[in-house]
């Protein structure tokens, strides 16, 4: 099988062009064609005959296929992608004012096994390749261009779909390099966010390898015991060490770390939880996202009532930590946080 063109970052491509004595503009021509224009036919622009033949002969230009699409009443779009080995992953487009954030998957399933997450229930199958990550973006963009013309603007990229992105660091890093390349999609670094359950080996690589990319930590409880129950890898990488590792990552002036906190009824939603959370994060460049628990088939947790959620936020306000209550989008098609499961998802209309 030929290697995928979409596994190459710009410098890989330049190296190939030089090694094979192809015309110098070939790398920028190819990135422009496949990433800026997002064409899905072979590049015919500014490429010498030799370069055209070389890339067509040696590389595969296919992308993950869209298997199904579910459009929510709030215009959220959930894609199920079919990969070459027939495994499936999900990707979500989240609308805001006719523009979109894209929520990308980084693995087939997930090894973290978090107790509140539907993806965790399907177990871990394998890492996605860079081309399978980048492919989700391009295919979603093409779908928008075809189905919602004029709306093909994807402004934010968040790694909050299936999988633990830091557990697949190399492929995720290369996908970020491709998104950031000025020769292609040219996404601003401040527009990319990677969310982690607190996988320290990846956090330790952050400053050197993906500096400037935004970080979100799934925190969910300030108490180690409770966090162990929610996020089993907390036993290996405890929260205090995770936070200390994050504190060492330099931030730009206007940058902050997002701390995600799922509110689960009668589990982590009391004033005491909020006080401890506030005390833990006060003084940091922090932003808290409160996410009322999203139910999925077979889940036994529940979301607290709205007044309880607002009280929780009220406590955090006293610490002057900016806090947002994140309303669920796309939950009628199981596209909200933690509802992605490409193995056991029920059939939807
Ligand atoms: N593995 C990464 C990214 C995937 S999860 C991580 O743990 O951060 C993306 C976000 O959805 C995380 O904050 C996760 O905790 C949250 N999430 C998972 N299941 C959820 C559920 N049932 N309800 C609400 N949020 C959930």
PDB file of C-alpha atoms and ligand atoms in Angstrom, residues 103-104 106-107 110 112 114-120 159-166 194-198 216-220 227 231 259-264 289 291-296 299 301 326 336-340, ligand 1:
ATOM      1  CA  UNK A 103     -14.030  18.408  17.337  1.00  0.00           C
ATOM      2  CA  UNK A 104     -11.520  15.834  16.092  1.00  0.00           C
ATOM      3  CA  UNK A 106      -7.333  11.096  17.775  1.00  0.00           C
ATOM      4  CA  UNK A 107      -7.835   7.357  18.382  1.00  0.00           C
ATOM      5  CA  UNK A 110      -9.735   5.212  24.045  1.00  0.00           C
ATOM      6  CA  UNK A 112      -8.357   5.934  29.488  1.00  0.00           C
ATOM      7  CA  UNK A 114     -13.119   7.232  32.200  1.00  0.00           C
ATOM      8  CA  UNK A 115     -16.272   6.192  34.026  1.00  0.00           C
ATOM      9  CA  UNK A 116     -18.422   9.029  32.665  1.00  0.00           C
ATOM     10  CA  UNK A 117     -17.415   8.782  28.998  1.00  0.00           C
ATOM     11  CA  UNK A 118     -19.184   6.797  26.300  1.00  0.00           C
ATOM     12  CA  UNK A 119     -16.032   6.503  24.187  1.00  0.00           C
ATOM     13  CA  UNK A 120     -14.227   4.891  27.121  1.00  0.00           C
ATOM     14  CA  UNK A 159      -9.015  17.604  20.020  1.00  0.00           C
ATOM     15  CA  UNK A 160     -11.972  16.620  22.172  1.00  0.00           C
ATOM     16  CA  UNK A 161     -13.439  13.790  20.154  1.00  0.00           C
ATOM     17  CA  UNK A 162     -12.710  10.125  20.649  1.00  0.00           C
ATOM     18  CA  UNK A 163      -9.386   9.224  22.207  1.00  0.00           C
ATOM     19  CA  UNK A 164      -6.675  10.712  24.386  1.00  0.00           C
ATOM     20  CA  UNK A 165      -4.659  12.963  22.043  1.00  0.00           C
ATOM     21  CA  UNK A 166      -1.510  12.980  24.193  1.00  0.00           C
ATOM     22  CA  UNK A 194      -5.802  19.826  22.767  1.00  0.00           C
ATOM     23  CA  UNK A 195      -7.774  18.345  25.638  1.00  0.00           C
ATOM     24  CA  UNK A 196      -6.214  15.733  27.905  1.00  0.00           C
ATOM     25  CA  UNK A 197      -7.260  13.557  30.800  1.00  0.00           C
ATOM     26  CA  UNK A 198      -3.854  14.402  32.319  1.00  0.00           C
ATOM     27  CA  UNK A 216      -7.467  21.930  28.188  1.00  0.00           C
ATOM     28  CA  UNK A 217      -7.347  19.610  31.172  1.00  0.00           C
ATOM     29  CA  UNK A 218     -10.265  17.370  32.051  1.00  0.00           C
ATOM     30  CA  UNK A 219     -10.132  17.988  35.795  1.00  0.00           C
ATOM     31  CA  UNK A 220     -13.579  16.873  37.011  1.00  0.00           C
ATOM     32  CA  UNK A 227     -10.766  11.780  40.488  1.00  0.00           C
ATOM     33  CA  UNK A 231     -10.357   9.037  35.513  1.00  0.00           C
ATOM     34  CA  UNK A 259      -9.981  23.360  33.043  1.00  0.00           C
ATOM     35  CA  UNK A 260     -12.972  21.254  32.141  1.00  0.00           C
ATOM     36  CA  UNK A 261     -15.232  20.149  34.926  1.00  0.00           C
ATOM     37  CA  UNK A 262     -18.122  17.778  34.323  1.00  0.00           C
ATOM     38  CA  UNK A 263     -20.841  18.314  36.890  1.00  0.00           C
ATOM     39  CA  UNK A 264     -22.320  15.061  38.098  1.00  0.00           C
ATOM     40  CA  UNK A 289     -15.613  25.183  31.580  1.00  0.00           C
ATOM     41  CA  UNK A 291     -20.020  20.842  31.541  1.00  0.00           C
ATOM     42  CA  UNK A 292     -23.262  19.386  32.891  1.00  0.00           C
ATOM     43  CA  UNK A 293     -22.921  15.610  32.488  1.00  0.00           C
ATOM     44  CA  UNK A 294     -24.301  14.379  29.170  1.00  0.00           C
ATOM     45  CA  UNK A 295     -26.146  11.124  29.443  1.00  0.00           C
ATOM     46  CA  UNK A 296     -25.608   8.188  27.056  1.00  0.00           C
ATOM     47  CA  UNK A 299     -24.876   5.704  31.933  1.00  0.00           C
ATOM     48  CA  UNK A 301     -24.603   9.377  36.381  1.00  0.00           C
ATOM     49  CA  UNK A 326     -21.148  25.031  28.592  1.00  0.00           C
ATOM     50  CA  UNK A 336     -22.211  16.233  22.703  1.00  0.00           C
ATOM     51  CA  UNK A 337     -19.109  15.773  24.874  1.00  0.00           C
ATOM     52  CA  UNK A 338     -18.640  12.202  25.948  1.00  0.00           C
ATOM     53  CA  UNK A 339     -21.403  10.850  23.726  1.00  0.00           C
ATOM     54  CA  UNK A 340     -19.168   9.685  20.898  1.00  0.00           C
TER      55      UNK A 340
HETATM   56  N1  LIG B   1      -9.295  12.387  26.258  1.00  0.00           N
HETATM   57  C1  LIG B   1      -9.415  13.816  26.199  1.00  0.00           C
HETATM   58  C2  LIG B   1     -10.312  14.315  25.098  1.00  0.00           C
HETATM   59  C3  LIG B   1     -11.648  13.646  24.903  1.00  0.00           C
HETATM   60  S1  LIG B   1     -12.946  14.054  25.983  1.00  0.00           S
HETATM   61  C4  LIG B   1      -9.838  14.333  27.556  1.00  0.00           C
HETATM   62  O1  LIG B   1     -10.094  13.539  28.461  1.00  0.00           O
HETATM   63  O2  LIG B   1      -9.856  15.535  27.748  1.00  0.00           O
HETATM   64  C5  LIG B   1     -13.408  15.684  25.675  1.00  0.00           C
HETATM   65  C6  LIG B   1     -14.180  16.303  26.844  1.00  0.00           C
HETATM   66  O3  LIG B   1     -15.470  15.703  27.008  1.00  0.00           O
HETATM   67  C7  LIG B   1     -13.441  16.106  28.154  1.00  0.00           C
HETATM   68  O4  LIG B   1     -13.438  17.216  28.973  1.00  0.00           O
HETATM   69  C8  LIG B   1     -14.271  14.985  28.761  1.00  0.00           C
HETATM   70  O5  LIG B   1     -14.029  14.881  30.090  1.00  0.00           O
HETATM   71  C9  LIG B   1     -15.668  15.408  28.364  1.00  0.00           C
HETATM   72  N2  LIG B   1     -16.680  14.356  28.554  1.00  0.00           N
HETATM   73  C10 LIG B   1     -16.516  13.039  28.419  1.00  0.00           C
HETATM   74  N3  LIG B   1     -17.662  12.392  28.711  1.00  0.00           N
HETATM   75  C11 LIG B   1     -18.588  13.317  29.029  1.00  0.00           C
HETATM   76  C12 LIG B   1     -19.964  13.253  29.390  1.00  0.00           C
HETATM   77  N4  LIG B   1     -20.625  12.109  29.473  1.00  0.00           N
HETATM   78  N5  LIG B   1     -20.602  14.427  29.648  1.00  0.00           N
HETATM   79  C13 LIG B   1     -19.952  15.603  29.516  1.00  0.00           C
HETATM   80  N6  LIG B   1     -18.657  15.716  29.163  1.00  0.00           N
HETATM   81  C14 LIG B   1     -17.970  14.582  28.922  1.00  0.00           C
END
